[in-house]
CSV table of C-alpha atoms in Angstrom, one decimal:
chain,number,residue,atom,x,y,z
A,325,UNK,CA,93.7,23.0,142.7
A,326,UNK,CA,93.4,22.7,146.9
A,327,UNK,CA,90.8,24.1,148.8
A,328,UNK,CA,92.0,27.4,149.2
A,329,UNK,CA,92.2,27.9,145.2
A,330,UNK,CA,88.4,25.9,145.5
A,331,UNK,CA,87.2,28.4,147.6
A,332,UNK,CA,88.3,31.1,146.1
A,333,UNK,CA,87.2,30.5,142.5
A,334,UNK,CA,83.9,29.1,144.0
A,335,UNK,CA,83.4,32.4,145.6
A,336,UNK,CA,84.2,35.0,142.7
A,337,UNK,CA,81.3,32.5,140.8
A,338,UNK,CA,78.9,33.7,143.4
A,339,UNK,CA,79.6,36.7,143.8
A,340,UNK,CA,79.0,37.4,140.2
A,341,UNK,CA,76.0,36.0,140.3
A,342,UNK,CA,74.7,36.4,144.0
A,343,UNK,CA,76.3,39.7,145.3
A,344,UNK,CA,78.1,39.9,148.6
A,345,UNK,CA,74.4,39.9,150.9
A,346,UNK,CA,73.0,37.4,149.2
A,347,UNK,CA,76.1,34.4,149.0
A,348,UNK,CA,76.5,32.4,151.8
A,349,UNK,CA,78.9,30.1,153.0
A,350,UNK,CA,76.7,27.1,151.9
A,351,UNK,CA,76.7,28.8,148.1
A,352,UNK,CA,79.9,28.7,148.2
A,353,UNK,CA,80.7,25.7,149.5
A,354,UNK,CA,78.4,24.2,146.5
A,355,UNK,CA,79.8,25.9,144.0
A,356,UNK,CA,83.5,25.0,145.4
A,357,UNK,CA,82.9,21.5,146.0
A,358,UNK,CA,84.9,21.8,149.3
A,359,UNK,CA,83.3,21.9,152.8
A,360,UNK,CA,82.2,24.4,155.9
A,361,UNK,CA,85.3,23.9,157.7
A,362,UNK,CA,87.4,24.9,154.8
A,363,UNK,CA,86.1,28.5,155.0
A,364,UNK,CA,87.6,29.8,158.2
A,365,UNK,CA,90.5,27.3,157.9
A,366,UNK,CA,92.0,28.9,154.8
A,367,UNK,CA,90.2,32.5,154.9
A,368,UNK,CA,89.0,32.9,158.6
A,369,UNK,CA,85.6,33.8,157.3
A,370,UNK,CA,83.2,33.6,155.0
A,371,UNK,CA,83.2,37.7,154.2
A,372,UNK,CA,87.6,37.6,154.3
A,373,UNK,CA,86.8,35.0,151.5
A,374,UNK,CA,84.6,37.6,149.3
A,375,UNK,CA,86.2,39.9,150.4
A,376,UNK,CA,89.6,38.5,148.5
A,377,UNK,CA,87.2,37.1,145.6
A,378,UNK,CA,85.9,40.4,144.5
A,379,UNK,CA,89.7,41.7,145.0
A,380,UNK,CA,90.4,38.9,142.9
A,381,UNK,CA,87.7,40.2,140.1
A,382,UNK,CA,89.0,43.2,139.9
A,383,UNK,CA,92.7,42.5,139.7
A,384,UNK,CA,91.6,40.3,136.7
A,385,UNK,CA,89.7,43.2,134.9
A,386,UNK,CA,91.8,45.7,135.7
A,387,UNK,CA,94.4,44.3,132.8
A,388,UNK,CA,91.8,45.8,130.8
A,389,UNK,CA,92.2,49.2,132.1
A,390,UNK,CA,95.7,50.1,129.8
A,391,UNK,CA,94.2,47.7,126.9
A,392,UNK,CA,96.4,45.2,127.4
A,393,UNK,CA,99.9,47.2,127.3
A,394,UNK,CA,98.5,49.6,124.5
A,395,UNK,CA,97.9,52.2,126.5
A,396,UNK,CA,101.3,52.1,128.0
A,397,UNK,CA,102.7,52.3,124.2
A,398,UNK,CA,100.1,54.7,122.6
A,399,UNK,CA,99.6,58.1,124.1
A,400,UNK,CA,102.4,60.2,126.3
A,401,UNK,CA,102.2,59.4,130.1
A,402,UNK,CA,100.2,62.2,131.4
A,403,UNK,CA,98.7,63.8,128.9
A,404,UNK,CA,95.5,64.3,127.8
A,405,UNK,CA,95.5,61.4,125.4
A,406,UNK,CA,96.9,59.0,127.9
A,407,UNK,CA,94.2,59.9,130.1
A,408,UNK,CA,91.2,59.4,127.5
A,409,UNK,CA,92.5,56.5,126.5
A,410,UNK,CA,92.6,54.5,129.8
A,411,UNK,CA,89.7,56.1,130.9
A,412,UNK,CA,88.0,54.8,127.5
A,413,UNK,CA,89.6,50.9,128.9
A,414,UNK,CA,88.6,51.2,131.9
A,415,UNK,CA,84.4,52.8,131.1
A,416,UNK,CA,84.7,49.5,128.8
A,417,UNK,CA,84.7,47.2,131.6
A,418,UNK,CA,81.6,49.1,133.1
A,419,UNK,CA,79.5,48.5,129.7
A,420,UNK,CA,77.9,45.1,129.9
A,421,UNK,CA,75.2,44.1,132.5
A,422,UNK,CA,77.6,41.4,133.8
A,423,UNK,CA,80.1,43.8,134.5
A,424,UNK,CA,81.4,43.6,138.3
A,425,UNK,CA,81.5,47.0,139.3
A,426,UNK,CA,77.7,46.6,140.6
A,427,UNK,CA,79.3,45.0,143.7
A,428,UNK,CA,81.4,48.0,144.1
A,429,UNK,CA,77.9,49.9,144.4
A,430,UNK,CA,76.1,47.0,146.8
A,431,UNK,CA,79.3,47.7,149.3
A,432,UNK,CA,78.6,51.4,149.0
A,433,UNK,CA,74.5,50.8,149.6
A,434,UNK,CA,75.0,47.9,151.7
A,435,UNK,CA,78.0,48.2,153.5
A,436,UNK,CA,76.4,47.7,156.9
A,437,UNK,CA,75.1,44.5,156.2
A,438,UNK,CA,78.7,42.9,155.7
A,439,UNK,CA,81.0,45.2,157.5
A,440,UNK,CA,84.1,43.0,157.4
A,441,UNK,CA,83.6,42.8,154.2
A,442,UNK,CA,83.4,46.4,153.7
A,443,UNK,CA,85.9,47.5,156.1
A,444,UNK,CA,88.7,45.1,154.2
A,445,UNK,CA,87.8,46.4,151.0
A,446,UNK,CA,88.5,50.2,152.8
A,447,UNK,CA,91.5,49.2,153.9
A,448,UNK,CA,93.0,47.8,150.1
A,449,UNK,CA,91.4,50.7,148.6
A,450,UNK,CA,95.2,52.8,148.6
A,451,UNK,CA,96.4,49.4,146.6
A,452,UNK,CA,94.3,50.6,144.3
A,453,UNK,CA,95.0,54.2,144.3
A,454,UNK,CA,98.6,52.9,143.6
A,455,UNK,CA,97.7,50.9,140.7
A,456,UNK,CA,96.0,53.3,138.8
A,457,UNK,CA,99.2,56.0,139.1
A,458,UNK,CA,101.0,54.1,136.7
A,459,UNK,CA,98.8,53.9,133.7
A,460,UNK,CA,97.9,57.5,133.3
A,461,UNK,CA,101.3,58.7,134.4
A,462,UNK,CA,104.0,56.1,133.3
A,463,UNK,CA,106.6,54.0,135.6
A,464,UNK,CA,106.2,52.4,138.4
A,465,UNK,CA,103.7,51.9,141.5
A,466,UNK,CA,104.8,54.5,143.7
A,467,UNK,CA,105.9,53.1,147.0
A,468,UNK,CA,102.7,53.0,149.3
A,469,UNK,CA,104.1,55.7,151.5
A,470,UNK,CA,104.8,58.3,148.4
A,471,UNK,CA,102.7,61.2,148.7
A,472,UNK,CA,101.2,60.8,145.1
A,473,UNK,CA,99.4,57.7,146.6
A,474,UNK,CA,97.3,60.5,148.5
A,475,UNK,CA,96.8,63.1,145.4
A,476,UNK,CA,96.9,61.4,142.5
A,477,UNK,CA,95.8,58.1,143.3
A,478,UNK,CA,92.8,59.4,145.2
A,479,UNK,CA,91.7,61.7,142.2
A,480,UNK,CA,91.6,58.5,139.8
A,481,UNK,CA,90.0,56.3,142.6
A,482,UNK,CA,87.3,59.4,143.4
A,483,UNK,CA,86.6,59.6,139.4
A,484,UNK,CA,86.3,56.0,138.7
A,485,UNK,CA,83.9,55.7,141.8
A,486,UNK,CA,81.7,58.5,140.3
A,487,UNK,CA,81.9,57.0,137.3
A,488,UNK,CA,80.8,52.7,138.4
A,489,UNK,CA,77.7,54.9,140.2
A,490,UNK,CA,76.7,56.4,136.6
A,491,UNK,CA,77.5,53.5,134.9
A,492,UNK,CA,75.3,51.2,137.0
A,493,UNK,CA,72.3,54.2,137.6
A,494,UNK,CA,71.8,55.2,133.9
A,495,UNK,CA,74.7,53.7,131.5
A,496,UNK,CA,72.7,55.9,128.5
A,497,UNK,CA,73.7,59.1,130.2
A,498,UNK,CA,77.0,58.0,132.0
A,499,UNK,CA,79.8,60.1,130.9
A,500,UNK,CA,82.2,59.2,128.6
A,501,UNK,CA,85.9,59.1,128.2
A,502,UNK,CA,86.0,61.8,126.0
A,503,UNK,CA,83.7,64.1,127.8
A,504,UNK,CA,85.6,63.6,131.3
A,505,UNK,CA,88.9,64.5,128.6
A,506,UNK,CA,87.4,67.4,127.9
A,507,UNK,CA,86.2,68.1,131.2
A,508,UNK,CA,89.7,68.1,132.8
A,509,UNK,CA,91.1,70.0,129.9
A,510,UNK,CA,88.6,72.8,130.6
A,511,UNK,CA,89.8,72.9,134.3
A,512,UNK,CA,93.5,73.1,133.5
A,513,UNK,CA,92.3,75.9,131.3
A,514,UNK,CA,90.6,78.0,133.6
A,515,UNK,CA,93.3,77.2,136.1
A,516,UNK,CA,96.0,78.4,133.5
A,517,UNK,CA,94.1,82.1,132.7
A,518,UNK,CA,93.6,82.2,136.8
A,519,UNK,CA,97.2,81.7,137.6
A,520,UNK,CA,98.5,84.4,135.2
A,521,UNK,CA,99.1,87.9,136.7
A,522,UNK,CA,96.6,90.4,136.3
C-alpha cells in the first residue's frame, strides 16, 4: 500500500476507536505509519481524510444492508417483505457497541466542532439516498438527478437516521424491523380507506 491507502486505513482505525473530535492528525499519522506532510498532500486535510474514512466505513457495512445479495433474491422489490427484510440487515449493523453509526450521531451533536467534516458528509449524503433506492425497490441507482433521489431516497435516509439515534440512545427500546413493517403497512392502510370516495 502507498501513503494515500496508509492514511486512509490508518484513519478509519481511529475513528472507530477515537471519533471525529477526538483524532488528530498525529493519531493518525501513528496509526498509518506515514507522516504530517502526507495528510494535506494526498487529502488536503486532516478532516477531508475522516471525512472519506468514515465514508469508507460505511460503504463497507452497507454490503450488509441486502444480506449479502439475499435480500435482492428473497422478497419482491417493494413490498412489504422487501422492506422488513433490509430494514432487519441494516438494524443488524446498529446492534453491537462497536457499531459505527455512533459517529453518525457525534456529526449530528458535534458538527460545529469539525465543520468540514460535517459539511462533506452533507454534501455525499444524496449518494446515499441513491444507494439505498435500489435494495428496497429493485434495479439500479437512479441517476443522481432522478426525482426518486428526492422522495424516496430521502424517506429511507430520514428513517435510518431516526433509527442510528434510537439505536445509539436506548438499543432495548429501538424499534425493530418488524414494527417499522407494520408501521408503514398501517399508513398505507389508512391512506387506502382515506382515498376511497365517500
Amino acid at each position: 500500500m502507498g501513503h494515500r491507502e496508509d492514511l486512509l486505513d490508518g484513519a478509519k482505525r481511529c475513528l472507530l476507536e477515537k471519533g471525529f473530535v477526538r483524532t488528530t492528525a498525529r493519531d493518525i499519522v501513528k496509526a498509518s505509519g506515514t507522516n504530517l506532510a502526507s495528510i494535506g498532500y494526498h487529502y488536503g486535510s486532516k478532516d477531508k481524510l475522516l471525512g472519506q474514512a468514515y465514508l469508507a466505513l460505511v460503504e463497507e457495512v452497507s454490503d450488509q444492508f441486502d444480506g449479502a445479495g439475499r435480500a435482492r433474491n428473497g422478497a419482491a422489490p417493494g413490498s412489504l417483505e422487501r422492506f422488513e427484510e433490509v430494514w432487519s440487515n441494516i438494524i443488524g449493523t446498529m446492534r453491537g457497541p462497536d457499531s459505527l453509526w455512533h459517529l453518525s450521531m457525534e456529526i449530528v451533536a458535534m458538527g460545529d466542532l469539525v465543520p468540514e467534516v460535517r459539511d462533506y458528509l452533507a454534501r455525499e449524503q444524496r449518494e446515499a439516498a441513491r444507494g439505498l433506492i435500489p435494495m428496497f425497490q429493485g434495479g439500479e441507482e437512479p441517476a443522481a438527478d432522478h426525482p426518486d433521489v428526492d422522495t424516496l431516497g430521502k424517506f429511507y435516509t430520514t428513517l435510518m437516521m431516526g433509527l442510528i439515534a434510537q439505536w445509539q440512545f436506548d438499543p432495548a427500546a429501538a424499534t425493530r424491523a418488524g414494527e417499522l413493517t407494520e408501521g408503514l403497512r398501517l399508513v398505507m392502510k389508512a391512506a387506502a380507506e382515506g382515498a376511497r370516495p365517500s
